[in-house]
mmCIF file of C-alpha atoms in Angstrom:
data_model
loop_
_atom_site.group_PDB
_atom_site.id
_atom_site.type_symbol
_atom_site.label_atom_id
_atom_site.label_comp_id
_atom_site.label_asym_id
_atom_site.label_seq_id
_atom_site.Cartn_x
_atom_site.Cartn_y
_atom_site.Cartn_z
ATOM 1 C CA MET A 1 118.833 81.969 76.187
ATOM 2 C CA GLN A 2 115.504 83.472 77.351
ATOM 3 C CA PRO A 3 112.761 84.112 74.994
ATOM 4 C CA ALA A 4 112.298 88.113 74.363
ATOM 5 C CA VAL A 5 109.558 89.519 76.211
ATOM 6 C CA SER A 6 106.574 90.295 73.891
ATOM 7 C CA GLU A 7 105.910 93.735 75.437
ATOM 8 C CA PRO A 8 107.411 95.601 78.509
ATOM 9 C CA ILE A 9 105.388 96.277 81.319
ATOM 10 C CA ALA A 10 104.923 99.908 82.193
ATOM 11 C CA SER A 11 105.232 101.210 85.618
ATOM 12 C CA ARG A 12 102.470 103.413 87.090
ATOM 13 C CA ALA A 13 104.375 104.884 89.746
ATOM 14 C CA SER A 14 106.724 106.690 87.596
ATOM 15 C CA ILE A 15 107.991 110.078 86.607
ATOM 16 C CA GLY A 16 108.358 110.951 82.833
ATOM 17 C CA GLY A 17 108.280 107.143 82.340
ATOM 18 C CA HIS A 18 110.961 106.368 84.665
ATOM 19 C CA PRO A 19 109.855 104.061 87.580
ATOM 20 C CA ILE A 20 110.233 105.594 90.924
ATOM 21 C CA HIS A 21 110.848 102.347 93.063
ATOM 22 C CA PRO A 22 114.250 101.535 91.331
ATOM 23 C CA MET A 23 115.192 105.133 91.431
ATOM 24 C CA ILE A 24 114.988 105.572 95.241
ATOM 25 C CA ILE A 25 115.518 102.017 96.492
ATOM 26 C CA HIS A 26 119.374 102.340 96.444
ATOM 27 C CA PHE A 27 119.620 104.818 99.172
ATOM 28 C CA PRO A 28 118.003 102.651 101.873
ATOM 29 C CA VAL A 29 119.661 99.616 100.513
ATOM 30 C CA ALA A 30 123.094 101.360 100.749
ATOM 31 C CA ALA A 31 122.356 102.623 104.293
ATOM 32 C CA LEU A 32 121.377 99.137 105.431
ATOM 33 C CA LEU A 33 124.480 97.275 103.954
ATOM 34 C CA GLY A 34 126.641 100.120 105.393
ATOM 35 C CA LEU A 35 125.138 99.154 108.590
ATOM 36 C CA VAL A 36 127.071 95.711 108.628
ATOM 37 C CA ALA A 37 130.363 97.827 108.253
ATOM 38 C CA THR A 38 129.408 100.105 111.193
ATOM 39 C CA ASP A 39 128.639 97.145 113.331
ATOM 40 C CA ALA A 40 132.184 95.406 112.322
ATOM 41 C CA ALA A 41 133.877 98.793 113.208
ATOM 42 C CA TYR A 42 132.181 99.071 116.431
ATOM 43 C CA TRP A 43 132.901 95.507 117.517
ATOM 44 C CA VAL A 44 136.771 96.076 116.443
ATOM 45 C CA THR A 45 137.111 99.567 117.973
ATOM 46 C CA ALA A 46 134.472 99.767 120.570
ATOM 47 C CA ASP A 47 134.057 103.641 119.781
ATOM 48 C CA PRO A 48 130.558 104.849 120.454
ATOM 49 C CA PHE A 49 130.712 106.699 117.337
ATOM 50 C CA TRP A 50 130.025 103.429 115.378
ATOM 51 C CA ALA A 51 127.102 102.782 117.475
ATOM 52 C CA ARG A 52 125.577 106.068 116.792
ATOM 53 C CA ALA A 53 126.391 105.771 113.101
ATOM 54 C CA GLY A 54 124.498 102.445 113.080
ATOM 55 C CA LEU A 55 121.369 103.772 114.758
ATOM 56 C CA TRP A 56 121.316 106.481 111.905
ATOM 57 C CA LEU A 57 121.910 104.116 109.186
ATOM 58 C CA ALA A 58 119.324 101.695 110.280
ATOM 59 C CA GLY A 59 116.867 104.394 110.635
ATOM 60 C CA ILE A 60 117.501 105.953 107.368
ATOM 61 C CA GLY A 61 117.427 102.444 105.728
ATOM 62 C CA SER A 62 114.318 101.474 107.240
ATOM 63 C CA ILE A 63 112.284 104.589 106.691
ATOM 64 C CA GLY A 64 113.646 104.970 103.132
ATOM 65 C CA GLY A 65 113.013 101.422 102.288
ATOM 66 C CA TRP A 66 109.290 101.701 103.496
ATOM 67 C CA VAL A 67 109.105 104.807 101.367
ATOM 68 C CA ALA A 68 110.579 103.068 98.301
ATOM 69 C CA SER A 69 108.134 100.266 98.918
ATOM 70 C CA ILE A 70 105.119 102.452 98.502
ATOM 71 C CA ALA A 71 105.993 102.823 94.877
ATOM 72 C CA GLY A 72 106.697 99.106 94.391
ATOM 73 C CA LEU A 73 103.291 98.443 96.090
ATOM 74 C CA VAL A 74 101.461 100.988 93.643
ATOM 75 C CA ASP A 75 102.858 98.905 90.867
ATOM 76 C CA LEU A 76 101.977 95.496 92.222
ATOM 77 C CA LEU A 77 98.553 96.346 93.054
ATOM 78 C CA THR A 78 97.527 98.605 90.034
ATOM 79 C CA VAL A 79 99.381 96.850 87.020
ATOM 80 C CA PRO A 80 97.481 93.561 86.234
ATOM 81 C CA ARG A 81 100.388 92.007 84.236
ATOM 82 C CA ILE A 82 102.774 92.609 87.468
ATOM 83 C CA ARG A 83 100.021 91.256 89.794
ATOM 84 C CA GLN A 84 100.080 88.054 87.683
ATOM 85 C CA LYS A 85 103.725 87.294 88.041
ATOM 86 C CA ILE A 86 104.805 84.988 91.055
ATOM 87 C CA THR A 87 108.362 86.568 90.828
ATOM 88 C CA ALA A 88 106.602 89.920 91.810
ATOM 89 C CA TRP A 89 104.928 88.528 94.751
ATOM 90 C CA CYS A 90 108.008 86.701 96.053
ATOM 91 C CA HIS A 91 109.949 90.080 95.603
ATOM 92 C CA SER A 92 107.317 91.870 97.617
ATOM 93 C CA ILE A 93 107.181 89.222 100.321
ATOM 94 C CA LEU A 94 110.953 88.959 100.844
ATOM 95 C CA ALA A 95 111.175 92.951 100.755
ATOM 96 C CA VAL A 96 108.407 93.066 103.608
ATOM 97 C CA MET A 97 110.324 90.483 105.483
ATOM 98 C CA MET A 98 113.625 92.414 105.179
ATOM 99 C CA LEU A 99 112.145 95.737 105.955
ATOM 100 C CA SER A 100 110.355 94.208 109.056
ATOM 101 C CA ILE A 101 113.821 92.830 110.286
ATOM 102 C CA ALA A 102 115.451 96.249 109.418
ATOM 103 C CA THR A 103 112.916 98.094 111.390
ATOM 104 C CA LEU A 104 113.179 95.741 114.365
ATOM 105 C CA ASN A 105 117.102 96.220 114.082
ATOM 106 C CA TRP A 106 116.474 100.030 114.286
ATOM 107 C CA LEU A 107 114.047 99.820 117.288
ATOM 108 C CA VAL A 108 116.708 97.580 119.103
ATOM 109 C CA ARG A 109 119.393 100.002 118.457
ATOM 110 C CA TYR A 110 117.184 102.892 119.560
ATOM 111 C CA VAL A 111 116.400 101.195 122.818
ATOM 112 C CA ASP A 112 119.879 100.028 123.257
ATOM 113 C CA HIS A 113 121.393 103.469 122.513
ATOM 114 C CA VAL A 114 120.092 104.599 125.705
ATOM 115 C CA THR A 115 121.600 101.833 127.639
ATOM 116 C CA GLU A 116 124.379 99.946 125.589
ATOM 117 C CA PHE A 117 125.106 98.174 122.347
ATOM 118 C CA SER A 118 123.930 94.604 122.220
ATOM 119 C CA ALA A 119 124.716 91.698 119.847
ATOM 120 C CA GLY A 120 121.287 91.585 118.439
ATOM 121 C CA GLY A 121 121.865 94.538 116.202
ATOM 122 C CA PRO A 122 124.737 92.980 114.177
ATOM 123 C CA LEU A 123 122.894 89.700 113.734
ATOM 124 C CA LEU A 124 119.734 91.544 112.422
ATOM 125 C CA SER A 125 122.143 93.473 110.125
ATOM 126 C CA VAL A 126 123.584 90.425 108.605
ATOM 127 C CA LEU A 127 120.227 88.906 108.230
ATOM 128 C CA THR A 128 118.918 92.068 106.813
ATOM 129 C CA ALA A 129 121.936 92.093 104.115
ATOM 130 C CA VAL A 130 121.183 88.675 103.183
ATOM 131 C CA LEU A 131 117.551 89.310 102.458
ATOM 132 C CA ILE A 132 118.516 92.499 100.583
ATOM 133 C CA ALA A 133 120.539 90.226 98.338
ATOM 134 C CA LEU A 134 117.893 87.789 97.514
ATOM 135 C CA THR A 135 115.115 90.472 97.112
ATOM 136 C CA ALA A 136 117.551 92.337 94.573
ATOM 137 C CA LEU A 137 118.131 89.221 92.663
ATOM 138 C CA ILE A 138 114.408 88.894 92.129
ATOM 139 C CA GLY A 139 113.954 92.414 91.552
ATOM 140 C CA GLY A 140 116.544 92.129 88.828
ATOM 141 C CA GLN A 141 114.510 89.170 87.304
ATOM 142 C CA LEU A 142 111.494 91.460 87.159
ATOM 143 C CA VAL A 143 113.329 94.016 85.169
ATOM 144 C CA TYR A 144 115.635 91.701 83.077
ATOM 145 C CA GLU A 145 113.515 88.795 82.562
ATOM 146 C CA HIS A 146 110.020 90.210 82.613
ATOM 147 C CA ALA A 147 110.656 93.848 81.545
ATOM 148 C CA VAL A 148 108.790 95.287 84.393
ATOM 149 C CA GLY A 149 109.176 99.085 84.602
ATOM 150 C CA VAL A 150 111.169 99.044 81.187
ATOM 151 C CA ARG A 151 110.134 101.649 78.467
ATOM 152 C CA ALA A 152 110.220 100.340 74.907
ATOM 153 C CA THR A 153 112.327 102.476 72.474
ATOM 154 C CA LYS A 154 111.471 102.413 68.698
#
């Protein structure tokens, strides 16, 4: 059993004490994970609708992910107790890697949308999904083991 955290670590990027990053990260994550399903649907049906849907999901996921990362970056850089945690740095490094690959995926789809669908997109989608899982696991550790962004109740 993990020892209790002595004092929760408050988020500076918050609204009414509620951290912004975990509030908005779910939308881009859902878009980027949905991208794997649209890629599979395109491969099975060859319906161009799924290629267009994938282009939109890749764009929404990438842009939304970078926006959500700003709130996380504010906390990482302005809260000394967060900055001291190796887990926080691992989470942020994995997130940047994942968002870079997701953005590349979007750009590949945007260029291919004009010509044709390529196999590069689905491979990048699966890699993005794996990195999302790892990043989320470490993000969960920040919340549940280190009490980052948790507000103490009395």
